JSON list of C-alpha atoms in Angstrom, two decimals:
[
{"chain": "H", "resi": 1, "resn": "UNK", "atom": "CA", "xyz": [-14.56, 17.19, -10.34]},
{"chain": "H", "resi": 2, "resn": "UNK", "atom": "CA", "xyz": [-15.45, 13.55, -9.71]},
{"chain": "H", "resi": 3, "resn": "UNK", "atom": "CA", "xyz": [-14.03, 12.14, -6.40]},
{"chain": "H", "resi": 4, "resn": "UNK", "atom": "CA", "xyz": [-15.48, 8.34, -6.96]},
{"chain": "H", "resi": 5, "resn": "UNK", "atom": "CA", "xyz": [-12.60, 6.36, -7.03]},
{"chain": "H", "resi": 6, "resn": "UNK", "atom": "CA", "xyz": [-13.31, 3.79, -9.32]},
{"chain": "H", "resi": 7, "resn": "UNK", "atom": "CA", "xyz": [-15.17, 1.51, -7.80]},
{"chain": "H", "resi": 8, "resn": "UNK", "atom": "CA", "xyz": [-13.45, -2.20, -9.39]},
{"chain": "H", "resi": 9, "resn": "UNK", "atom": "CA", "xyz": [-9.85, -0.72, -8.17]},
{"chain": "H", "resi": 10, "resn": "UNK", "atom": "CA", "xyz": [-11.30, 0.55, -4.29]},
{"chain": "H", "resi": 11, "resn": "UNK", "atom": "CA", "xyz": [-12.26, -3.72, -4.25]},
{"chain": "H", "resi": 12, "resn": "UNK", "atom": "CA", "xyz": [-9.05, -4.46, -4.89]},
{"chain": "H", "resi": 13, "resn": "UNK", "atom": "CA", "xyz": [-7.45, -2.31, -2.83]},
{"chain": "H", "resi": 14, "resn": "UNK", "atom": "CA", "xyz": [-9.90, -3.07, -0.01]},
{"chain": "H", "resi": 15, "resn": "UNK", "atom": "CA", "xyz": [-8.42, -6.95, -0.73]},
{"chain": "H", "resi": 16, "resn": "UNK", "atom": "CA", "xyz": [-4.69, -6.12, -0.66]},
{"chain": "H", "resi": 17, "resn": "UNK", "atom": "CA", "xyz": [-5.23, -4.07, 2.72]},
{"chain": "H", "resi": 18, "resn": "UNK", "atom": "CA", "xyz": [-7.13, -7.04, 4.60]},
{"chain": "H", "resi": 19, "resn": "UNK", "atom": "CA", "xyz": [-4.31, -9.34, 3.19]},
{"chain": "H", "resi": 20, "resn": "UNK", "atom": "CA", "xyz": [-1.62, -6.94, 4.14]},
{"chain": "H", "resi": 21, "resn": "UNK", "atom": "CA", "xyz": [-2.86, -6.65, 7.81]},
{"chain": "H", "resi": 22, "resn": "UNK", "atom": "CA", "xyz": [-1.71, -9.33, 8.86]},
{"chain": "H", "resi": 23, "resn": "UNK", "atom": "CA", "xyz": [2.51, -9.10, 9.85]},
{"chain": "H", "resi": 24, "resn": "UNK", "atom": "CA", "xyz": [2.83, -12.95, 9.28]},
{"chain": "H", "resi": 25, "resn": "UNK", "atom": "CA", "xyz": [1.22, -12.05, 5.34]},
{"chain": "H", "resi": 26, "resn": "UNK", "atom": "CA", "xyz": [3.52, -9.71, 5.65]},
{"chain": "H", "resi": 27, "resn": "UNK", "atom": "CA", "xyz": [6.56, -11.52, 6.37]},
{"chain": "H", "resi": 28, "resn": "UNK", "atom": "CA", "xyz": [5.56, -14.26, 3.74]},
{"chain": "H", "resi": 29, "resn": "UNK", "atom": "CA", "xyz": [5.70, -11.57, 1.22]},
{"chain": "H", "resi": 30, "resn": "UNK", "atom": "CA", "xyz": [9.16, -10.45, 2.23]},
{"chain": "H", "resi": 31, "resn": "UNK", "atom": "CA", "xyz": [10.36, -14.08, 1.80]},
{"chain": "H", "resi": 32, "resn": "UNK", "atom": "CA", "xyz": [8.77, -14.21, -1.79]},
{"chain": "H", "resi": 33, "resn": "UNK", "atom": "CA", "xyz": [9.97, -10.89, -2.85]},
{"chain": "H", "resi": 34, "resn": "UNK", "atom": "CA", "xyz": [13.53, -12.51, -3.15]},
{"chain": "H", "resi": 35, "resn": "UNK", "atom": "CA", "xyz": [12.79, -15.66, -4.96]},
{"chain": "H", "resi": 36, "resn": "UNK", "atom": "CA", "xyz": [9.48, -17.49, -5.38]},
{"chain": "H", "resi": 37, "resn": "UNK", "atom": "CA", "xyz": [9.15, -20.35, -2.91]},
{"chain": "H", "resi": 38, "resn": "UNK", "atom": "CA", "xyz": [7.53, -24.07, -2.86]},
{"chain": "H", "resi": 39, "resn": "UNK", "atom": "CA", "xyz": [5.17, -24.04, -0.17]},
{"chain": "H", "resi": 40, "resn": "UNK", "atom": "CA", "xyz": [7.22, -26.62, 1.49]},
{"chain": "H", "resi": 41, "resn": "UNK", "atom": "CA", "xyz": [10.36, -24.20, 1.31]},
{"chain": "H", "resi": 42, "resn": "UNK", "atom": "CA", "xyz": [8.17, -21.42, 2.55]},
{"chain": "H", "resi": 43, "resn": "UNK", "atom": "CA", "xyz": [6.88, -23.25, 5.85]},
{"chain": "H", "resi": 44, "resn": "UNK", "atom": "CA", "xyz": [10.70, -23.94, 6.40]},
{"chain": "H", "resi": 45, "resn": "UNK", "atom": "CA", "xyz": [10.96, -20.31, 6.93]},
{"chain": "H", "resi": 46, "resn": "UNK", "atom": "CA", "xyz": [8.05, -20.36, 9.54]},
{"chain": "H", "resi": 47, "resn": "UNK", "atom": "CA", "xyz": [9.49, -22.56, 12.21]},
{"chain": "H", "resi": 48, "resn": "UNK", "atom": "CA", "xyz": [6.93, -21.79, 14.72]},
{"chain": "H", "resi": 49, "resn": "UNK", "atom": "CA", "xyz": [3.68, -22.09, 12.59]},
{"chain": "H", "resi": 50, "resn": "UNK", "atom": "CA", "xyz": [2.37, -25.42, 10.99]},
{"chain": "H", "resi": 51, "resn": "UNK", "atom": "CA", "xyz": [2.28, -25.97, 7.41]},
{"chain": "H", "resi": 52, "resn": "UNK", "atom": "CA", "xyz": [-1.54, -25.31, 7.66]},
{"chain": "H", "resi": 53, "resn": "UNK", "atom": "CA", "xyz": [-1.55, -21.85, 9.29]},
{"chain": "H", "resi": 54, "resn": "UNK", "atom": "CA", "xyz": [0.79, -21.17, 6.48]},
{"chain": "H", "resi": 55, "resn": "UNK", "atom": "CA", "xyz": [-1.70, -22.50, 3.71]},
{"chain": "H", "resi": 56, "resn": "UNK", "atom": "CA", "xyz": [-4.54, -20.64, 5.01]},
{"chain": "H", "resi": 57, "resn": "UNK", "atom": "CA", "xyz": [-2.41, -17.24, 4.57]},
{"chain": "H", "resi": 58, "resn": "UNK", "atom": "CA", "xyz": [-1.39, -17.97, 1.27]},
{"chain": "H", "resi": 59, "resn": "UNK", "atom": "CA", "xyz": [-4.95, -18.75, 0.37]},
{"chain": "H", "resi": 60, "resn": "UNK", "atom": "CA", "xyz": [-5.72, -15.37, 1.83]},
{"chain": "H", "resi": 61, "resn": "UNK", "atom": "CA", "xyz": [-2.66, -13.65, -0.33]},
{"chain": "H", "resi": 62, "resn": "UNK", "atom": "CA", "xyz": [-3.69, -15.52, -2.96]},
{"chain": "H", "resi": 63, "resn": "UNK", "atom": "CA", "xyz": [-7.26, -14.39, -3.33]},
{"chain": "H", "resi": 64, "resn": "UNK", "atom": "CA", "xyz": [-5.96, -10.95, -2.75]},
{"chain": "H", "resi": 65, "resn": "UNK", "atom": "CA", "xyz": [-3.96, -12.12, -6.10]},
{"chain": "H", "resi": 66, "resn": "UNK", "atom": "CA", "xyz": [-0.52, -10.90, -4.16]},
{"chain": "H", "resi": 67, "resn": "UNK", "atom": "CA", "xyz": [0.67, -14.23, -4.31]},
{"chain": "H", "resi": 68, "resn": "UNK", "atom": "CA", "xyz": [0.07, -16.32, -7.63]},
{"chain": "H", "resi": 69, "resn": "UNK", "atom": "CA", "xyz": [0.30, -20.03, -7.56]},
{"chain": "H", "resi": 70, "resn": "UNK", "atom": "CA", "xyz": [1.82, -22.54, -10.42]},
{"chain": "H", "resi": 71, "resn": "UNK", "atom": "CA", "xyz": [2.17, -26.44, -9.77]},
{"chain": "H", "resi": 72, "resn": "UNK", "atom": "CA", "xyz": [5.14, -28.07, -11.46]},
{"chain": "H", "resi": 73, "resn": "UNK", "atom": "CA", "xyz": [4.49, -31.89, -10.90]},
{"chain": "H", "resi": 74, "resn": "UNK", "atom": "CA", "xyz": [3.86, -32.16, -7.03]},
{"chain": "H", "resi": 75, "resn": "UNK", "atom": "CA", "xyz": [5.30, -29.20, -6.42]},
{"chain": "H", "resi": 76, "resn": "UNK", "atom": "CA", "xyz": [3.71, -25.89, -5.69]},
{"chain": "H", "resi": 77, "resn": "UNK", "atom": "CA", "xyz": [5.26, -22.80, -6.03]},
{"chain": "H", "resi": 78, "resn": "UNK", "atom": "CA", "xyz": [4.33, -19.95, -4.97]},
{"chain": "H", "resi": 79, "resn": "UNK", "atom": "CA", "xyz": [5.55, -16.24, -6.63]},
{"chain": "H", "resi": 80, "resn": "UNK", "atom": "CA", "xyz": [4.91, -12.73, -5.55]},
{"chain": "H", "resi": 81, "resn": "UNK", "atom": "CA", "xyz": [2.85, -10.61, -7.32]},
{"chain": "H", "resi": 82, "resn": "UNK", "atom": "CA", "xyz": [3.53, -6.39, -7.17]},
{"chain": "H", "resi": 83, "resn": "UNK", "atom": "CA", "xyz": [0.65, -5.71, -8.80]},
{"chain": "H", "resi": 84, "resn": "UNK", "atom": "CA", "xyz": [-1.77, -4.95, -6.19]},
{"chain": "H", "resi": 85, "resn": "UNK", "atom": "CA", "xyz": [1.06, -2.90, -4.13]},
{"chain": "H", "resi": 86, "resn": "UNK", "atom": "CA", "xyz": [1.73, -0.88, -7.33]},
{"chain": "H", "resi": 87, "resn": "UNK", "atom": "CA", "xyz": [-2.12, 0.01, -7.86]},
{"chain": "H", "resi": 88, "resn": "UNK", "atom": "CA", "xyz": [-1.87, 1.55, -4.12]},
{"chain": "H", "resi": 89, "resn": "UNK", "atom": "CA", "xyz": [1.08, 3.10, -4.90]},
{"chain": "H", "resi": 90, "resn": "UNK", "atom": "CA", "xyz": [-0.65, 4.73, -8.63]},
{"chain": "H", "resi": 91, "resn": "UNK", "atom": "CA", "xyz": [-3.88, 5.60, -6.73]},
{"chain": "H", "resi": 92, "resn": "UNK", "atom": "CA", "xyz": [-2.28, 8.51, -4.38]},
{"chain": "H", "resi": 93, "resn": "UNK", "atom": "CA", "xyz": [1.09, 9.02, -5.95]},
{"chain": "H", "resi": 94, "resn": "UNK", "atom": "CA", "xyz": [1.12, 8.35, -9.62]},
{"chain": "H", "resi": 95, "resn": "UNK", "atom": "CA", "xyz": [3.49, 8.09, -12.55]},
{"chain": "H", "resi": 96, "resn": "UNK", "atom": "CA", "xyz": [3.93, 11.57, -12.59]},
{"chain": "H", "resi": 97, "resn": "UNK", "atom": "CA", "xyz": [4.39, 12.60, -8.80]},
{"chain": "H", "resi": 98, "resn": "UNK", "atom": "CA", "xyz": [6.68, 9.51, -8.39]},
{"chain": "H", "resi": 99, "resn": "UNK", "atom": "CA", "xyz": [9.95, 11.00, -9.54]},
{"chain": "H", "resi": 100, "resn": "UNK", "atom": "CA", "xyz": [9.27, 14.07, -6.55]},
{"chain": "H", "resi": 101, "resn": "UNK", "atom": "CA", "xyz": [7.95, 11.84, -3.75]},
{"chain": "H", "resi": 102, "resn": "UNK", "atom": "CA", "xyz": [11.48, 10.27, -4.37]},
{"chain": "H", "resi": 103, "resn": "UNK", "atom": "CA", "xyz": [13.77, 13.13, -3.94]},
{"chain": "H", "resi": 104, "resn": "UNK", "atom": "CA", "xyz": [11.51, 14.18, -0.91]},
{"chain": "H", "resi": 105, "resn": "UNK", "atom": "CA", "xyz": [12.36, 10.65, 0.66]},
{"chain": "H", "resi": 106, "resn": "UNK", "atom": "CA", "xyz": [15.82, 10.73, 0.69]},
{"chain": "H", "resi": 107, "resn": "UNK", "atom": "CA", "xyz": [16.14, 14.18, 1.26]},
{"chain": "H", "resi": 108, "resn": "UNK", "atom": "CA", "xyz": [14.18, 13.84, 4.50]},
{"chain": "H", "resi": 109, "resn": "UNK", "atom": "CA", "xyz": [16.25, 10.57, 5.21]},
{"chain": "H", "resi": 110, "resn": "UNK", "atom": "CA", "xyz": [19.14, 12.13, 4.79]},
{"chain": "H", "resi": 111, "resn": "UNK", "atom": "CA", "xyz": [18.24, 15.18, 7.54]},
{"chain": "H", "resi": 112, "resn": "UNK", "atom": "CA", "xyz": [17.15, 12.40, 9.89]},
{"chain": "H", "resi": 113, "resn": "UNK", "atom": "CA", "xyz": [21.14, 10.67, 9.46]},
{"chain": "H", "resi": 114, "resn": "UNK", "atom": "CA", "xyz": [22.78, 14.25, 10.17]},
{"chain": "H", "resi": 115, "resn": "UNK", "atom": "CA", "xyz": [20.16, 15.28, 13.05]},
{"chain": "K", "resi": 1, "resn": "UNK", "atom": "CA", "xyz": [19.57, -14.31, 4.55]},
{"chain": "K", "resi": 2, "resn": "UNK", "atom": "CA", "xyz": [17.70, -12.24, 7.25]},
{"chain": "K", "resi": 3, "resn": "UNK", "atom": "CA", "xyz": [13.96, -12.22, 6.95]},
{"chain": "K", "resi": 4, "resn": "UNK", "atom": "CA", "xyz": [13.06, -9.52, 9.54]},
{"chain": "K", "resi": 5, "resn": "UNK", "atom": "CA", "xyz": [11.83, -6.44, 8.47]},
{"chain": "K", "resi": 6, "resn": "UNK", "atom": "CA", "xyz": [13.28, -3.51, 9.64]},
{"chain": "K", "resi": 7, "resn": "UNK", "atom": "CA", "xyz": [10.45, -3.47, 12.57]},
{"chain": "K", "resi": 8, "resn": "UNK", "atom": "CA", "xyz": [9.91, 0.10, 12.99]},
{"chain": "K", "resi": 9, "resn": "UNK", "atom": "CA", "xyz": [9.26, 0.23, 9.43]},
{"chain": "K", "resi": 10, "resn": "UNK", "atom": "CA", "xyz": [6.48, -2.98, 9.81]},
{"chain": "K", "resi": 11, "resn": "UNK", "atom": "CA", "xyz": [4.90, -0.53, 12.74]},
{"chain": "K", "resi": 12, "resn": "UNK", "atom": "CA", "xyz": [4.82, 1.94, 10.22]},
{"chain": "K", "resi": 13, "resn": "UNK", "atom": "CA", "xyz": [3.17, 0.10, 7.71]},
{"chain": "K", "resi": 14, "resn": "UNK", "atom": "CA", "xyz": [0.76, -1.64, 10.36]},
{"chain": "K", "resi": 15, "resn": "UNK", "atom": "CA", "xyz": [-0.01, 1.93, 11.25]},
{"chain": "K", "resi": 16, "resn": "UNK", "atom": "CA", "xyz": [-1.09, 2.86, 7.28]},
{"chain": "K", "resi": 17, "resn": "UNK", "atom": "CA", "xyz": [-2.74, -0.48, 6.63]},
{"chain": "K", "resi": 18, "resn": "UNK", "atom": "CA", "xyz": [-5.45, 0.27, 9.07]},
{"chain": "K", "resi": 19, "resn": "UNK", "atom": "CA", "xyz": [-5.46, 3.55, 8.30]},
{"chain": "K", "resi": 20, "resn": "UNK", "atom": "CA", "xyz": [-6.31, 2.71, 4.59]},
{"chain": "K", "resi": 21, "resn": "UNK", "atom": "CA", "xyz": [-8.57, -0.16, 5.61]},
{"chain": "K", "resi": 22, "resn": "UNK", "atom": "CA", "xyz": [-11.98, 1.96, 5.68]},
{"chain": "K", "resi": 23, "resn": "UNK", "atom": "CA", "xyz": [-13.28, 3.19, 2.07]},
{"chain": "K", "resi": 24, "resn": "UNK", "atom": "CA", "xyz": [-14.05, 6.48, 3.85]},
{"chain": "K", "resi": 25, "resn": "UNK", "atom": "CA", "xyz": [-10.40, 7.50, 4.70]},
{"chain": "K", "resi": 26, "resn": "UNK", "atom": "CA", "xyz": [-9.19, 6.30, 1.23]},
{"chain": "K", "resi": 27, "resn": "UNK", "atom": "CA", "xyz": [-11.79, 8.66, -0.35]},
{"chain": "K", "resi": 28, "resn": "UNK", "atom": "CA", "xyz": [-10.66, 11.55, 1.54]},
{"chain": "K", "resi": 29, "resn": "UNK", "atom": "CA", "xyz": [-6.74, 10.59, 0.59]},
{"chain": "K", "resi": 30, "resn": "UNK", "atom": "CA", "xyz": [-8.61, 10.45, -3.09]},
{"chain": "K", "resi": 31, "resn": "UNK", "atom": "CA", "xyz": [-9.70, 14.61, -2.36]},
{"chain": "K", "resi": 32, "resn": "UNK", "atom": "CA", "xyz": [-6.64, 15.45, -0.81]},
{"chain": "K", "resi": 33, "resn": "UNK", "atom": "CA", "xyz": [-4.40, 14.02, -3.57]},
{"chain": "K", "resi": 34, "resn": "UNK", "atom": "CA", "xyz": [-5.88, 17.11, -5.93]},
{"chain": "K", "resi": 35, "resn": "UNK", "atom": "CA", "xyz": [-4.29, 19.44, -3.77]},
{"chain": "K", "resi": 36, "resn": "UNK", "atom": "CA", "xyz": [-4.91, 20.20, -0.15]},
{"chain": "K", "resi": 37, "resn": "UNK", "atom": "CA", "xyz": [-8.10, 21.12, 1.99]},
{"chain": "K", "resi": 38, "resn": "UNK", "atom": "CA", "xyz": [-9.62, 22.97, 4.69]},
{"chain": "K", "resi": 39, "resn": "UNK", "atom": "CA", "xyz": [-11.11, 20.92, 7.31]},
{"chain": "K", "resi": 40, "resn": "UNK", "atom": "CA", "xyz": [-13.96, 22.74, 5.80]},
{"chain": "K", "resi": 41, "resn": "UNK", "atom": "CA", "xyz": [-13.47, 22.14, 2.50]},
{"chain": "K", "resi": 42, "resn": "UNK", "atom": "CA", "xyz": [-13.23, 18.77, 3.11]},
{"chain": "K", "resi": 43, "resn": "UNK", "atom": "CA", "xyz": [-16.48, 18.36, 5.05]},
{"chain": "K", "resi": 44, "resn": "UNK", "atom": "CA", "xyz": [-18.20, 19.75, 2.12]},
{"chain": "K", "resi": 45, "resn": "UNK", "atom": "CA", "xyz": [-17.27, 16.81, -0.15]},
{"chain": "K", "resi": 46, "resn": "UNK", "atom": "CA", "xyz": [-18.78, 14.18, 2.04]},
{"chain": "K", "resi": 47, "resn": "UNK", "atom": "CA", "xyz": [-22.34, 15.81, 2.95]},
{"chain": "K", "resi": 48, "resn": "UNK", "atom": "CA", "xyz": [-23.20, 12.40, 4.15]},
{"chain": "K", "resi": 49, "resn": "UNK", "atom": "CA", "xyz": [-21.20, 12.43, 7.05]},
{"chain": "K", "resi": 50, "resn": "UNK", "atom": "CA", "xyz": [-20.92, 15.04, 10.27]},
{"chain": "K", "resi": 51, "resn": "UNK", "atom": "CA", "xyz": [-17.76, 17.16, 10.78]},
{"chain": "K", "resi": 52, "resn": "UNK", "atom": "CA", "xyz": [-17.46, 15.18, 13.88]},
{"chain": "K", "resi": 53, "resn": "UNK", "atom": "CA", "xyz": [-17.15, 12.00, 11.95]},
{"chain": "K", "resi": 54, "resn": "UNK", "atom": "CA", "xyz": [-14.76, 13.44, 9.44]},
{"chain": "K", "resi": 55, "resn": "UNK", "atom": "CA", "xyz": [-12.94, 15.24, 11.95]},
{"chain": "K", "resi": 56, "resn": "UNK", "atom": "CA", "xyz": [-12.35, 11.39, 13.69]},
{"chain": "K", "resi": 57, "resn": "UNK", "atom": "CA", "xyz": [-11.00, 10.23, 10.01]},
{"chain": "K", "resi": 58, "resn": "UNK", "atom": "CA", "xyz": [-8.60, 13.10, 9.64]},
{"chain": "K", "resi": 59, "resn": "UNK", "atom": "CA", "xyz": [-7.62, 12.02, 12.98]},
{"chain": "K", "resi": 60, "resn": "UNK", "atom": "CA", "xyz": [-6.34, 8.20, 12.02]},
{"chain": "K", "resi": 61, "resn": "UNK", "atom": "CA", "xyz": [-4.87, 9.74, 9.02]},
{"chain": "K", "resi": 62, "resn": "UNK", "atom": "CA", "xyz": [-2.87, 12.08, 10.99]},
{"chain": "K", "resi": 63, "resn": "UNK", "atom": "CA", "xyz": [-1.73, 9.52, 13.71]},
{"chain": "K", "resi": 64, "resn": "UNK", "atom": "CA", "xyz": [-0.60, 7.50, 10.49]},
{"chain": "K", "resi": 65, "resn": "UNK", "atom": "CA", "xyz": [1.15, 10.16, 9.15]},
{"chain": "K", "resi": 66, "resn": "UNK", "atom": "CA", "xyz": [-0.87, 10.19, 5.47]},
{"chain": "K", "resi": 67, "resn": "UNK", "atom": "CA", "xyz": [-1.86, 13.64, 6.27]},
{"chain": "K", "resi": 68, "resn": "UNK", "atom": "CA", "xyz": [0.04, 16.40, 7.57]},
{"chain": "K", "resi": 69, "resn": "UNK", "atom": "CA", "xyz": [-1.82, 19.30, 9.06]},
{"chain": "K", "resi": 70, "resn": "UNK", "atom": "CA", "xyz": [-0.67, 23.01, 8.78]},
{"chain": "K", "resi": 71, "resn": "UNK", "atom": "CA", "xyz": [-2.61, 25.59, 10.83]},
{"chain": "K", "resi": 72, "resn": "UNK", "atom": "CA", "xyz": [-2.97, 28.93, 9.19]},
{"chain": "K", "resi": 73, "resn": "UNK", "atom": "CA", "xyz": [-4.83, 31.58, 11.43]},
{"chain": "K", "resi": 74, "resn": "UNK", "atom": "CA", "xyz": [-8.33, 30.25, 12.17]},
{"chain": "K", "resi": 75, "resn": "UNK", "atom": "CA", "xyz": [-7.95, 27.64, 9.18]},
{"chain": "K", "resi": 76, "resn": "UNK", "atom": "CA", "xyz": [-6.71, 24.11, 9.62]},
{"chain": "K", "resi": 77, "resn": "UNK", "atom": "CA", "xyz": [-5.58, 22.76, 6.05]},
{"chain": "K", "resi": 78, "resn": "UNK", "atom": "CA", "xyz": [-4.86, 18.96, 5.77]},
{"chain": "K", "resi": 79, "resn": "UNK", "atom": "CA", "xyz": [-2.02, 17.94, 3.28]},
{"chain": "K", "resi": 80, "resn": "UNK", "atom": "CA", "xyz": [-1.42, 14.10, 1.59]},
{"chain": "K", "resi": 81, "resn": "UNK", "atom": "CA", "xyz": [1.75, 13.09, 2.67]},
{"chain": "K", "resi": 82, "resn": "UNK", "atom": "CA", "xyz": [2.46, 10.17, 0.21]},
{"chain": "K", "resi": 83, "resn": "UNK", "atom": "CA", "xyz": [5.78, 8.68, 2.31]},
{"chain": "K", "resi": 84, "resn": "UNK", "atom": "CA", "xyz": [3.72, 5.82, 4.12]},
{"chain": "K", "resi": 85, "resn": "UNK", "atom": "CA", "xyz": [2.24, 4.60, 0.82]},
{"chain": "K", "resi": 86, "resn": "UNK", "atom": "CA", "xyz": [5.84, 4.84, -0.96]},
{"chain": "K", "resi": 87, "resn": "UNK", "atom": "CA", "xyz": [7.28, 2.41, 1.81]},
{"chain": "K", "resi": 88, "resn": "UNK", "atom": "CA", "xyz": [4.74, 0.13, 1.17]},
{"chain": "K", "resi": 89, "resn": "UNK", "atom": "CA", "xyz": [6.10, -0.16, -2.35]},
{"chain": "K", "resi": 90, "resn": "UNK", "atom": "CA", "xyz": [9.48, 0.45, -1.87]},
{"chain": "K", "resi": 91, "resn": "UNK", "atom": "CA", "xyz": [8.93, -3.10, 1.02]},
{"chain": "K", "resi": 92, "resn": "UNK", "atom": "CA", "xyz": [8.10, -5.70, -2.47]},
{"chain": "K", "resi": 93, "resn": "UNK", "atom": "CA", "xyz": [8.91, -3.77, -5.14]},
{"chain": "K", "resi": 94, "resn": "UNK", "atom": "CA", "xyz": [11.98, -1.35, -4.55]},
{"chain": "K", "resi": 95, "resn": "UNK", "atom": "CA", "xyz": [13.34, 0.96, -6.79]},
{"chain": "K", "resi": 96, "resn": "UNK", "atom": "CA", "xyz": [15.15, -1.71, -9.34]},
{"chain": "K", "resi": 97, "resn": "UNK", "atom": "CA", "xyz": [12.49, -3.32, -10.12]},
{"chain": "K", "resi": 98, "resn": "UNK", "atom": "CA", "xyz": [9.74, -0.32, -10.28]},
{"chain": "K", "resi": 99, "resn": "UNK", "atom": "CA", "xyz": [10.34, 0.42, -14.08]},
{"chain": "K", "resi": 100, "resn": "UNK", "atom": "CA", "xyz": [9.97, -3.82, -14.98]},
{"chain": "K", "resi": 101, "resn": "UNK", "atom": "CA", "xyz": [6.59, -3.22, -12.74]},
{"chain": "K", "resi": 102, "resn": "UNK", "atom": "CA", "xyz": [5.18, -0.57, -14.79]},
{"chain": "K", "resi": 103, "resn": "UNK", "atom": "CA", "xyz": [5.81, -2.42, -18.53]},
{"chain": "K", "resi": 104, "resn": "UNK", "atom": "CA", "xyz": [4.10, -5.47, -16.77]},
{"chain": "K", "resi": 105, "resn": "UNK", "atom": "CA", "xyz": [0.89, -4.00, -15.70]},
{"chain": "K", "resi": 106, "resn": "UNK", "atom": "CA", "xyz": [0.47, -1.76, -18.86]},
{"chain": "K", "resi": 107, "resn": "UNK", "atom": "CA", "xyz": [1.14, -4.87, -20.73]},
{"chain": "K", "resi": 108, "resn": "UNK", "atom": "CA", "xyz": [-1.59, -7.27, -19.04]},
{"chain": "K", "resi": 109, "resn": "UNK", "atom": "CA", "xyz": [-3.74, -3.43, -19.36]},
{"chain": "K", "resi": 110, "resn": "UNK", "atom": "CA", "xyz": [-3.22, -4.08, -23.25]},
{"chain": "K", "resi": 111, "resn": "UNK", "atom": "CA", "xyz": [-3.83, -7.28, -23.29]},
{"chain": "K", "resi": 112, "resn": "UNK", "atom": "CA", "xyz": [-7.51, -6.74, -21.38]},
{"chain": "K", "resi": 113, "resn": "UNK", "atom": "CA", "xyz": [-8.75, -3.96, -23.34]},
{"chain": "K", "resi": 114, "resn": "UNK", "atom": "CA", "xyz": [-7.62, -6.26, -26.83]},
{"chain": "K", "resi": 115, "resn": "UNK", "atom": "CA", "xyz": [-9.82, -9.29, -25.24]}
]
């Protein structure tokens, strides 16, 4: 049996973790996940950071391709995208183990509500 | 709108982002997805590296909660436990949009291999 992950996907992954360790990244991607965002709308959401801090994470999400970027005129908006966090997801659970990792989830949140 | 995560559930993800962050302990996830090893076992696919070493790996996985050990008389056997990497995806891409996910990455998969 081979155990070499393939090699492309582990550099991927090894992106999307480094971009991911970060709880500001984090939080960036939770504000995306709803709508995509202008970068000016985005800093808005970052009160206590400056619009640079916020640039340099996006650059960081962005190389990690979890955030993709399109200009419309002077604007730049910026849009989540899941593919990175799905390739995680595929390279220990899969299409097929999905369904049952599900039904384990709620069933173990649903002993934690009645404990 | 409220942007703050649910934080336990950011600890819990800070937790399996470092966790994940060394090639090593994705690798062993990688043998463990297969089905699950003996400490042994699992020394034996990484002759590269001393038990102690391994042993230190298992132990970040554990604290994270990716494996789940089960002692059975003198044997230690180390299980994945894929909830930690299903939060991840369940944080940006939920359960709604999962299925829109998947027919967007075998799509662009399509479109590579036809380049």
């Amino acid at each position: 049996m081979l155990y070499l992950y393939n090699m492309s996907t582990d550099e991927e992954n090894e992106r999307t973790f480094k971009a991911l360790s970060a709880a500001t990244r984090r939080s960036i991607l939770d504000v995306l996940k709803d709508r995509p965002q202008t970068t000016g709308a985005l800093c808005a959401h970052f009160p206590t950071l400056d619009r640079c801090t916020v640039m340099q994470h996006l650059k960081v999400l962005e190389d990690a391709e979890l955030v993709i970027v399109r200009r419309k005129g002077r604007e730049r908006w910026n849009y989540l995208n899941p593919l990175p966090i799905k390739h995680i997801h595929d390279r220990w659970i899969g299409p097929y183990a999905a369904h049952a990792v599900d039904i384990l989830d709620r069933l173990k949140r649903d002993l934690e509500r009645s404990e």
